[in-house]
Amino acid sequence: MDVQHAAPALGGVSPVGVRFTPALVGVGRKGHVALTFDDGPDPESTPQFLDALDGLGWRATFFMLGDMTRRDPGLARAVAERGHEIAVHGDVHGNML
């Protein structure tokens, strides 16, 4: 592995990275947390998460898989329409074992 590929991840655990590049290493505003969901959108669980988040008035980032998004593009659209951020978690999520 190239050190340059590890640098962003190492910056987050380094006092130097946290001090001088807080936004780059994911340090947010006090009193806030980053809430993320990986995989999906799943027709069974995603609507339940959306309803729970709406009830709390919270927004999250959904890291979605391309193959699952193609299976249910309407559900992916609903996530965005309800005010959440969508990010890419890859096209497929194979078992690495």
PDB file of N, CA and C in Angstrom:
ATOM      1  N   MET A   1       0.850  -1.180   0.000  1.00  0.00           N
ATOM      2  CA  MET A   1       0.000   0.000   0.000  1.00  0.00           C
ATOM      3  C   MET A   1       0.892   1.238   0.000  1.00  0.00           C
ATOM      4  N   ASP A   2       0.517   2.183  -0.797  1.00  0.00           N
ATOM      5  CA  ASP A   2       1.214   3.456  -0.876  1.00  0.00           C
ATOM      6  C   ASP A   2       0.879   4.310   0.347  1.00  0.00           C
ATOM      7  N   VAL A   3       1.859   4.949   0.930  1.00  0.00           N
ATOM      8  CA  VAL A   3       1.631   5.808   2.094  1.00  0.00           C
ATOM      9  C   VAL A   3       0.668   6.942   1.750  1.00  0.00           C
ATOM     10  N   GLN A   4       0.744   7.449   0.522  1.00  0.00           N
ATOM     11  CA  GLN A   4      -0.133   8.569   0.160  1.00  0.00           C
ATOM     12  C   GLN A   4      -1.603   8.174   0.243  1.00  0.00           C
ATOM     13  N   HIS A   5      -1.932   6.890   0.051  1.00  0.00           N
ATOM     14  CA  HIS A   5      -3.317   6.448   0.160  1.00  0.00           C
ATOM     15  C   HIS A   5      -3.775   6.361   1.609  1.00  0.00           C
ATOM     16  N   ALA A   6      -2.851   6.133   2.497  1.00  0.00           N
ATOM     17  CA  ALA A   6      -3.179   6.034   3.916  1.00  0.00           C
ATOM     18  C   ALA A   6      -3.194   7.391   4.601  1.00  0.00           C
ATOM     19  N   ALA A   7      -2.607   8.402   4.001  1.00  0.00           N
ATOM     20  CA  ALA A   7      -2.472   9.710   4.650  1.00  0.00           C
ATOM     21  C   ALA A   7      -3.797  10.296   5.126  1.00  0.00           C
ATOM     22  N   PRO A   8      -4.868  10.315   4.314  1.00  0.00           N
ATOM     23  CA  PRO A   8      -6.119  10.893   4.820  1.00  0.00           C
ATOM     24  C   PRO A   8      -6.649  10.174   6.057  1.00  0.00           C
ATOM     25  N   ALA A   9      -6.562   8.849   6.079  1.00  0.00           N
ATOM     26  CA  ALA A   9      -7.040   8.103   7.238  1.00  0.00           C
ATOM     27  C   ALA A   9      -6.166   8.364   8.458  1.00  0.00           C
ATOM     28  N   LEU A  10      -4.866   8.430   8.251  1.00  0.00           N
ATOM     29  CA  LEU A  10      -3.962   8.688   9.364  1.00  0.00           C
ATOM     30  C   LEU A  10      -4.118  10.108   9.900  1.00  0.00           C
ATOM     31  N   GLY A  11      -4.486  11.025   9.028  1.00  0.00           N
ATOM     32  CA  GLY A  11      -4.692  12.407   9.468  1.00  0.00           C
ATOM     33  C   GLY A  11      -5.774  12.525  10.523  1.00  0.00           C
ATOM     34  N   GLY A  12      -6.767  11.665  10.450  1.00  0.00           N
ATOM     35  CA  GLY A  12      -7.871  11.712  11.409  1.00  0.00           C
ATOM     36  C   GLY A  12      -7.503  11.270  12.802  1.00  0.00           C
ATOM     37  N   VAL A  13      -6.457  10.488  12.929  1.00  0.00           N
ATOM     38  CA  VAL A  13      -6.026  10.036  14.252  1.00  0.00           C
ATOM     39  C   VAL A  13      -4.783  10.774  14.722  1.00  0.00           C
ATOM     40  N   SER A  14      -4.299  11.671  13.893  1.00  0.00           N
ATOM     41  CA  SER A  14      -3.109  12.441  14.237  1.00  0.00           C
ATOM     42  C   SER A  14      -3.519  13.769  14.860  1.00  0.00           C
ATOM     43  N   PRO A  15      -2.890  14.164  15.951  1.00  0.00           N
ATOM     44  CA  PRO A  15      -3.195  15.477  16.532  1.00  0.00           C
ATOM     45  C   PRO A  15      -2.940  16.613  15.546  1.00  0.00           C
ATOM     46  N   VAL A  16      -1.972  16.428  14.668  1.00  0.00           N
ATOM     47  CA  VAL A  16      -1.667  17.453  13.667  1.00  0.00           C
ATOM     48  C   VAL A  16      -2.836  17.583  12.690  1.00  0.00           C
ATOM     49  N   GLY A  17      -3.350  16.447  12.194  1.00  0.00           N
ATOM     50  CA  GLY A  17      -4.468  16.485  11.258  1.00  0.00           C
ATOM     51  C   GLY A  17      -5.715  17.077  11.883  1.00  0.00           C
ATOM     52  N   VAL A  18      -6.013  16.683  13.101  1.00  0.00           N
ATOM     53  CA  VAL A  18      -7.198  17.194  13.788  1.00  0.00           C
ATOM     54  C   VAL A  18      -7.072  18.688  14.054  1.00  0.00           C
ATOM     55  N   ARG A  19      -5.896  19.138  14.387  1.00  0.00           N
ATOM     56  CA  ARG A  19      -5.679  20.558  14.716  1.00  0.00           C
ATOM     57  C   ARG A  19      -5.700  21.453  13.485  1.00  0.00           C
ATOM     58  N   PHE A  20      -5.027  21.024  12.416  1.00  0.00           N
ATOM     59  CA  PHE A  20      -4.835  21.920  11.276  1.00  0.00           C
ATOM     60  C   PHE A  20      -5.783  21.680  10.100  1.00  0.00           C
ATOM     61  N   THR A  21      -6.380  20.524  10.024  1.00  0.00           N
ATOM     62  CA  THR A  21      -7.329  20.247   8.937  1.00  0.00           C
ATOM     63  C   THR A  21      -8.563  19.535   9.481  1.00  0.00           C
ATOM     64  N   PRO A  22      -9.267  20.139  10.433  1.00  0.00           N
ATOM     65  CA  PRO A  22     -10.385  19.430  11.068  1.00  0.00           C
ATOM     66  C   PRO A  22     -11.496  19.029  10.088  1.00  0.00           C
ATOM     67  N   ALA A  23     -11.822  19.889   9.141  1.00  0.00           N
ATOM     68  CA  ALA A  23     -12.886  19.539   8.198  1.00  0.00           C
ATOM     69  C   ALA A  23     -12.466  18.381   7.300  1.00  0.00           C
ATOM     70  N   LEU A  24     -11.198  18.333   6.948  1.00  0.00           N
ATOM     71  CA  LEU A  24     -10.695  17.282   6.080  1.00  0.00           C
ATOM     72  C   LEU A  24     -10.729  15.921   6.769  1.00  0.00           C
ATOM     73  N   VAL A  25     -10.495  15.883   8.060  1.00  0.00           N
ATOM     74  CA  VAL A  25     -10.464  14.604   8.773  1.00  0.00           C
ATOM     75  C   VAL A  25     -11.791  14.288   9.455  1.00  0.00           C
ATOM     76  N   GLY A  26     -12.809  15.095   9.213  1.00  0.00           N
ATOM     77  CA  GLY A  26     -14.145  14.770   9.688  1.00  0.00           C
ATOM     78  C   GLY A  26     -14.508  15.291  11.056  1.00  0.00           C
ATOM     79  N   VAL A  27     -13.824  16.289  11.541  1.00  0.00           N
ATOM     80  CA  VAL A  27     -14.189  16.890  12.817  1.00  0.00           C
ATOM     81  C   VAL A  27     -15.259  17.936  12.522  1.00  0.00           C
ATOM     82  N   GLY A  28     -16.441  17.718  13.052  1.00  0.00           N
ATOM     83  CA  GLY A  28     -17.561  18.617  12.789  1.00  0.00           C
ATOM     84  C   GLY A  28     -17.768  19.629  13.903  1.00  0.00           C
ATOM     85  N   ARG A  29     -18.931  20.254  13.858  1.00  0.00           N
ATOM     86  CA  ARG A  29     -19.271  21.248  14.878  1.00  0.00           C
ATOM     87  C   ARG A  29     -19.613  20.560  16.196  1.00  0.00           C
ATOM     88  N   LYS A  30     -19.353  21.233  17.279  1.00  0.00           N
ATOM     89  CA  LYS A  30     -19.700  20.701  18.595  1.00  0.00           C
ATOM     90  C   LYS A  30     -21.218  20.521  18.667  1.00  0.00           C
ATOM     91  N   GLY A  31     -21.637  19.431  19.299  1.00  0.00           N
ATOM     92  CA  GLY A  31     -23.057  19.157  19.450  1.00  0.00           C
ATOM     93  C   GLY A  31     -23.686  18.450  18.258  1.00  0.00           C
ATOM     94  N   HIS A  32     -22.885  18.059  17.289  1.00  0.00           N
ATOM     95  CA  HIS A  32     -23.386  17.360  16.109  1.00  0.00           C
ATOM     96  C   HIS A  32     -22.652  16.027  15.946  1.00  0.00           C
ATOM     97  N   VAL A  33     -23.335  15.075  15.353  1.00  0.00           N
ATOM     98  CA  VAL A  33     -22.711  13.797  15.016  1.00  0.00           C
ATOM     99  C   VAL A  33     -23.005  13.497  13.552  1.00  0.00           C
ATOM    100  N   ALA A  34     -22.154  12.688  12.954  1.00  0.00           N
ATOM    101  CA  ALA A  34     -22.395  12.226  11.587  1.00  0.00           C
ATOM    102  C   ALA A  34     -23.071  10.867  11.676  1.00  0.00           C
ATOM    103  N   LEU A  35     -24.261  10.775  11.125  1.00  0.00           N
ATOM    104  CA  LEU A  35     -25.025   9.540  11.137  1.00  0.00           C
ATOM    105  C   LEU A  35     -25.028   8.972   9.731  1.00  0.00           C
ATOM    106  N   THR A  36     -24.483   7.761   9.562  1.00  0.00           N
ATOM    107  CA  THR A  36     -24.396   7.170   8.229  1.00  0.00           C
ATOM    108  C   THR A  36     -24.992   5.773   8.233  1.00  0.00           C
ATOM    109  N   PHE A  37     -25.516   5.397   7.074  1.00  0.00           N
ATOM    110  CA  PHE A  37     -26.036   4.048   6.854  1.00  0.00           C
ATOM    111  C   PHE A  37     -25.332   3.495   5.624  1.00  0.00           C
ATOM    112  N   ASP A  38     -24.770   2.312   5.738  1.00  0.00           N
ATOM    113  CA  ASP A  38     -24.065   1.680   4.627  1.00  0.00           C
ATOM    114  C   ASP A  38     -24.944   0.610   3.987  1.00  0.00           C
ATOM    115  N   ASP A  39     -24.736   0.425   2.706  1.00  0.00           N
ATOM    116  CA  ASP A  39     -25.449  -0.541   1.884  1.00  0.00           C
ATOM    117  C   ASP A  39     -26.855  -0.020   1.576  1.00  0.00           C
ATOM    118  N   GLY A  40     -27.603  -0.816   0.890  1.00  0.00           N
ATOM    119  CA  GLY A  40     -28.954  -0.415   0.527  1.00  0.00           C
ATOM    120  C   GLY A  40     -28.957   0.483  -0.697  1.00  0.00           C
ATOM    121  N   PRO A  41     -30.086   1.024  -1.073  1.00  0.00           N
ATOM    122  CA  PRO A  41     -31.308   1.076  -0.277  1.00  0.00           C
ATOM    123  C   PRO A  41     -32.007  -0.277  -0.221  1.00  0.00           C
ATOM    124  N   ASP A  42     -32.492  -0.605   0.946  1.00  0.00           N
ATOM    125  CA  ASP A  42     -33.174  -1.869   1.173  1.00  0.00           C
ATOM    126  C   ASP A  42     -34.666  -1.607   1.337  1.00  0.00           C
ATOM    127  N   PRO A  43     -35.508  -2.274   0.545  1.00  0.00           N
ATOM    128  CA  PRO A  43     -36.937  -1.992   0.600  1.00  0.00           C
ATOM    129  C   PRO A  43     -37.594  -2.302   1.942  1.00  0.00           C
ATOM    130  N   GLU A  44     -36.965  -3.131   2.762  1.00  0.00           N
ATOM    131  CA  GLU A  44     -37.544  -3.434   4.071  1.00  0.00           C
ATOM    132  C   GLU A  44     -37.069  -2.482   5.157  1.00  0.00           C
ATOM    133  N   SER A  45     -35.755  -2.229   5.222  1.00  0.00           N
ATOM    134  CA  SER A  45     -35.235  -1.434   6.336  1.00  0.00           C
ATOM    135  C   SER A  45     -35.166   0.065   6.051  1.00  0.00           C
ATOM    136  N   THR A  46     -34.859   0.457   4.821  1.00  0.00           N
ATOM    137  CA  THR A  46     -34.679   1.886   4.542  1.00  0.00           C
ATOM    138  C   THR A  46     -35.924   2.711   4.871  1.00  0.00           C
ATOM    139  N   PRO A  47     -37.138   2.303   4.483  1.00  0.00           N
ATOM    140  CA  PRO A  47     -38.312   3.102   4.861  1.00  0.00           C
ATOM    141  C   PRO A  47     -38.472   3.252   6.373  1.00  0.00           C
ATOM    142  N   GLN A  48     -38.097   2.218   7.118  1.00  0.00           N
ATOM    143  CA  GLN A  48     -38.184   2.311   8.576  1.00  0.00           C
ATOM    144  C   GLN A  48     -37.185   3.320   9.128  1.00  0.00           C
ATOM    145  N   PHE A  49     -35.978   3.303   8.564  1.00  0.00           N
ATOM    146  CA  PHE A  49     -34.984   4.300   8.975  1.00  0.00           C
ATOM    147  C   PHE A  49     -35.467   5.708   8.634  1.00  0.00           C
ATOM    148  N   LEU A  50     -36.028   5.875   7.453  1.00  0.00           N
ATOM    149  CA  LEU A  50     -36.509   7.199   7.037  1.00  0.00           C
ATOM    150  C   LEU A  50     -37.591   7.706   7.976  1.00  0.00           C
ATOM    151  N   ASP A  51     -38.530   6.845   8.335  1.00  0.00           N
ATOM    152  CA  ASP A  51     -39.595   7.254   9.251  1.00  0.00           C
ATOM    153  C   ASP A  51     -39.048   7.626  10.622  1.00  0.00           C
ATOM    154  N   ALA A  52     -38.110   6.812  11.125  1.00  0.00           N
ATOM    155  CA  ALA A  52     -37.515   7.102  12.440  1.00  0.00           C
ATOM    156  C   ALA A  52     -36.747   8.420  12.408  1.00  0.00           C
ATOM    157  N   LEU A  53     -35.992   8.652  11.343  1.00  0.00           N
ATOM    158  CA  LEU A  53     -35.226   9.891  11.229  1.00  0.00           C
ATOM    159  C   LEU A  53     -36.156  11.090  11.109  1.00  0.00           C
ATOM    160  N   ASP A  54     -37.237  10.947  10.334  1.00  0.00           N
ATOM    161  CA  ASP A  54     -38.214  12.035  10.238  1.00  0.00           C
ATOM    162  C   ASP A  54     -38.806  12.366  11.600  1.00  0.00           C
ATOM    163  N   GLY A  55     -39.126  11.324  12.370  1.00  0.00           N
ATOM    164  CA  GLY A  55     -39.690  11.530  13.703  1.00  0.00           C
ATOM    165  C   GLY A  55     -38.765  12.289  14.639  1.00  0.00           C
ATOM    166  N   LEU A  56     -37.474  12.117  14.442  1.00  0.00           N
ATOM    167  CA  LEU A  56     -36.476  12.804  15.264  1.00  0.00           C
ATOM    168  C   LEU A  56     -36.062  14.152  14.684  1.00  0.00           C
ATOM    169  N   GLY A  57     -36.425  14.377  13.411  1.00  0.00           N
ATOM    170  CA  GLY A  57     -35.982  15.610  12.755  1.00  0.00           C
ATOM    171  C   GLY A  57     -34.509  15.570  12.395  1.00  0.00           C
ATOM    172  N   TRP A  58     -33.969  14.396  12.197  1.00  0.00           N
ATOM    173  CA  TRP A  58     -32.549  14.227  11.902  1.00  0.00           C
ATOM    174  C   TRP A  58     -32.343  13.932  10.435  1.00  0.00           C
ATOM    175  N   ARG A  59     -31.153  14.255   9.945  1.00  0.00           N
ATOM    176  CA  ARG A  59     -30.750  13.929   8.585  1.00  0.00           C
ATOM    177  C   ARG A  59     -29.489  13.073   8.662  1.00  0.00           C
ATOM    178  N   ALA A  60     -29.339  12.209   7.675  1.00  0.00           N
ATOM    179  CA  ALA A  60     -28.213  11.273   7.667  1.00  0.00           C
ATOM    180  C   ALA A  60     -27.645  11.183   6.261  1.00  0.00           C
ATOM    181  N   THR A  61     -26.526  10.500   6.164  1.00  0.00           N
ATOM    182  CA  THR A  61     -25.933  10.176   4.873  1.00  0.00           C
ATOM    183  C   THR A  61     -26.122   8.685   4.640  1.00  0.00           C
ATOM    184  N   PHE A  62     -26.678   8.345   3.506  1.00  0.00           N
ATOM    185  CA  PHE A  62     -26.887   6.955   3.121  1.00  0.00           C
ATOM    186  C   PHE A  62     -25.848   6.598   2.065  1.00  0.00           C
ATOM    187  N   PHE A  63     -24.923   5.710   2.415  1.00  0.00           N
ATOM    188  CA  PHE A  63     -23.917   5.221   1.473  1.00  0.00           C
ATOM    189  C   PHE A  63     -24.527   4.026   0.753  1.00  0.00           C
ATOM    190  N   MET A  64     -24.919   4.252  -0.497  1.00  0.00           N
ATOM    191  CA  MET A  64     -25.681   3.252  -1.232  1.00  0.00           C
ATOM    192  C   MET A  64     -24.828   2.482  -2.224  1.00  0.00           C
ATOM    193  N   LEU A  65     -25.275   1.258  -2.473  1.00  0.00           N
ATOM    194  CA  LEU A  65     -24.645   0.402  -3.473  1.00  0.00           C
ATOM    195  C   LEU A  65     -25.332   0.603  -4.815  1.00  0.00           C
ATOM    196  N   GLY A  66     -24.540   0.630  -5.871  1.00  0.00           N
ATOM    197  CA  GLY A  66     -25.084   0.825  -7.207  1.00  0.00           C
ATOM    198  C   GLY A  66     -26.070  -0.242  -7.603  1.00  0.00           C
ATOM    199  N   ASP A  67     -25.747  -1.524  -7.330  1.00  0.00           N
ATOM    200  CA  ASP A  67     -26.663  -2.576  -7.760  1.00  0.00           C
ATOM    201  C   ASP A  67     -27.985  -2.519  -7.017  1.00  0.00           C
ATOM    202  N   MET A  68     -27.974  -2.152  -5.757  1.00  0.00           N
ATOM    203  CA  MET A  68     -29.225  -2.053  -5.001  1.00  0.00           C
ATOM    204  C   MET A  68     -30.019  -0.814  -5.401  1.00  0.00           C
ATOM    205  N   THR A  69     -29.327   0.253  -5.751  1.00  0.00           N
ATOM    206  CA  THR A  69     -30.003   1.464  -6.213  1.00  0.00           C
ATOM    207  C   THR A  69     -30.686   1.209  -7.555  1.00  0.00           C
ATOM    208  N   ARG A  70     -30.036   0.462  -8.424  1.00  0.00           N
ATOM    209  CA  ARG A  70     -30.664   0.121  -9.708  1.00  0.00           C
ATOM    210  C   ARG A  70     -31.904  -0.747  -9.506  1.00  0.00           C
ATOM    211  N   ARG A  71     -31.913  -1.576  -8.474  1.00  0.00           N
ATOM    212  CA  ARG A  71     -33.078  -2.430  -8.194  1.00  0.00           C
ATOM    213  C   ARG A  71     -34.272  -1.614  -7.715  1.00  0.00           C
ATOM    214  N   ASP A  72     -34.004  -0.520  -7.004  1.00  0.00           N
ATOM    215  CA  ASP A  72     -35.100   0.285  -6.452  1.00  0.00           C
ATOM    216  C   ASP A  72     -34.756   1.773  -6.522  1.00  0.00           C
ATOM    217  N   PRO A  73     -34.713   2.325  -7.743  1.00  0.00           N
ATOM    218  CA  PRO A  73     -34.344   3.740  -7.867  1.00  0.00           C
ATOM    219  C   PRO A  73     -35.340   4.675  -7.186  1.00  0.00           C
ATOM    220  N   GLY A  74     -36.591   4.263  -7.091  1.00  0.00           N
ATOM    221  CA  GLY A  74     -37.580   5.096  -6.413  1.00  0.00           C
ATOM    222  C   GLY A  74     -37.288   5.262  -4.932  1.00  0.00           C
ATOM    223  N   LEU A  75     -36.781   4.217  -4.315  1.00  0.00           N
ATOM    224  CA  LEU A  75     -36.434   4.292  -2.902  1.00  0.00           C
ATOM    225  C   LEU A  75     -35.224   5.198  -2.694  1.00  0.00           C
ATOM    226  N   ALA A  76     -34.255   5.101  -3.583  1.00  0.00           N
ATOM    227  CA  ALA A  76     -33.101   6.001  -3.502  1.00  0.00           C
ATOM    228  C   ALA A  76     -33.557   7.450  -3.666  1.00  0.00           C
ATOM    229  N   ARG A  77     -34.458   7.677  -4.590  1.00  0.00           N
ATOM    230  CA  ARG A  77     -34.995   9.024  -4.805  1.00  0.00           C
ATOM    231  C   ARG A  77     -35.730   9.520  -3.554  1.00  0.00           C
ATOM    232  N   ALA A  78     -36.476   8.623  -2.903  1.00  0.00           N
ATOM    233  CA  ALA A  78     -37.212   9.003  -1.683  1.00  0.00           C
ATOM    234  C   ALA A  78     -36.254   9.445  -0.579  1.00  0.00           C
ATOM    235  N   VAL A  79     -35.105   8.783  -0.483  1.00  0.00           N
ATOM    236  CA  VAL A  79     -34.104   9.170   0.523  1.00  0.00           C
ATOM    237  C   VAL A  79     -33.679  10.618   0.296  1.00  0.00           C
ATOM    238  N   ALA A  80     -33.379  10.957  -0.944  1.00  0.00           N
ATOM    239  CA  ALA A  80     -32.960  12.325  -1.267  1.00  0.00           C
ATOM    240  C   ALA A  80     -34.102  13.311  -1.073  1.00  0.00           C
ATOM    241  N   GLU A  81     -35.299  12.939  -1.486  1.00  0.00           N
ATOM    242  CA  GLU A  81     -36.446  13.845  -1.358  1.00  0.00           C
ATOM    243  C   GLU A  81     -36.790  14.135   0.093  1.00  0.00           C
ATOM    244  N   ARG A  82     -36.429  13.243   0.980  1.00  0.00           N
ATOM    245  CA  ARG A  82     -36.698  13.456   2.409  1.00  0.00           C
ATOM    246  C   ARG A  82     -35.550  14.186   3.095  1.00  0.00           C
ATOM    247  N   GLY A  83     -34.616  14.701   2.305  1.00  0.00           N
ATOM    248  CA  GLY A  83     -33.595  15.604   2.832  1.00  0.00           C
ATOM    249  C   GLY A  83     -32.288  14.972   3.246  1.00  0.00           C
ATOM    250  N   HIS A  84     -32.081  13.721   2.903  1.00  0.00           N
ATOM    251  CA  HIS A  84     -30.856  13.042   3.288  1.00  0.00           C
ATOM    252  C   HIS A  84     -29.826  13.118   2.170  1.00  0.00           C
ATOM    253  N   GLU A  85     -28.584  12.938   2.546  1.00  0.00           N
ATOM    254  CA  GLU A  85     -27.492  12.932   1.582  1.00  0.00           C
ATOM    255  C   GLU A  85     -27.270  11.503   1.100  1.00  0.00           C
ATOM    256  N   ILE A  86     -26.969  11.368  -0.186  1.00  0.00           N
ATOM    257  CA  ILE A  86     -26.641  10.070  -0.754  1.00  0.00           C
ATOM    258  C   ILE A  86     -25.178  10.087  -1.185  1.00  0.00           C
ATOM    259  N   ALA A  87     -24.473   9.023  -0.820  1.00  0.00           N
ATOM    260  CA  ALA A  87     -23.079   8.855  -1.213  1.00  0.00           C
ATOM    261  C   ALA A  87     -22.911   7.446  -1.777  1.00  0.00           C
ATOM    262  N   VAL A  88     -21.816   7.228  -2.452  1.00  0.00           N
ATOM    263  CA  VAL A  88     -21.566   5.951  -3.120  1.00  0.00           C
ATOM    264  C   VAL A  88     -20.751   5.033  -2.202  1.00  0.00           C
ATOM    265  N   HIS A  89     -21.231   3.801  -2.052  1.00  0.00           N
ATOM    266  CA  HIS A  89     -20.525   2.797  -1.252  1.00  0.00           C
ATOM    267  C   HIS A  89     -19.942   1.709  -2.157  1.00  0.00           C
ATOM    268  N   GLY A  90     -19.964   1.974  -3.450  1.00  0.00           N
ATOM    269  CA  GLY A  90     -19.481   1.020  -4.445  1.00  0.00           C
ATOM    270  C   GLY A  90     -20.636   0.495  -5.268  1.00  0.00           C
ATOM    271  N   ASP A  91     -20.323  -0.348  -6.222  1.00  0.00           N
ATOM    272  CA  ASP A  91     -21.387  -0.896  -7.060  1.00  0.00           C
ATOM    273  C   ASP A  91     -21.985  -2.169  -6.469  1.00  0.00           C
ATOM    274  N   VAL A  92     -21.131  -3.033  -5.965  1.00  0.00           N
ATOM    275  CA  VAL A  92     -21.590  -4.263  -5.308  1.00  0.00           C
ATOM    276  C   VAL A  92     -20.813  -4.414  -4.008  1.00  0.00           C
ATOM    277  N   HIS A  93     -21.363  -5.198  -3.115  1.00  0.00           N
ATOM    278  CA  HIS A  93     -20.721  -5.400  -1.818  1.00  0.00           C
ATOM    279  C   HIS A  93     -20.543  -6.894  -1.626  1.00  0.00           C
ATOM    280  N   GLY A  94     -19.465  -7.425  -2.205  1.00  0.00           N
ATOM    281  CA  GLY A  94     -19.206  -8.847  -2.100  1.00  0.00           C
ATOM    282  C   GLY A  94     -18.639  -9.231  -0.762  1.00  0.00           C
ATOM    283  N   ASN A  95     -18.825 -10.478  -0.410  1.00  0.00           N
ATOM    284  CA  ASN A  95     -18.259 -11.008   0.823  1.00  0.00           C
ATOM    285  C   ASN A  95     -16.747 -11.136   0.640  1.00  0.00           C
ATOM    286  N   MET A  96     -15.978 -10.438   1.449  1.00  0.00           N
ATOM    287  CA  MET A  96     -14.523 -10.420   1.307  1.00  0.00           C
ATOM    288  C   MET A  96     -13.862 -11.669   1.893  1.00  0.00           C
ATOM    289  N   LEU A  97     -14.623 -12.529   2.560  1.00  0.00           N
ATOM    290  CA  LEU A  97     -14.055 -13.759   3.108  1.00  0.00           C
ATOM    291  C   LEU A  97     -13.937 -14.778   2.011  1.00  0.00           C
TER     292      LEU A  97
END
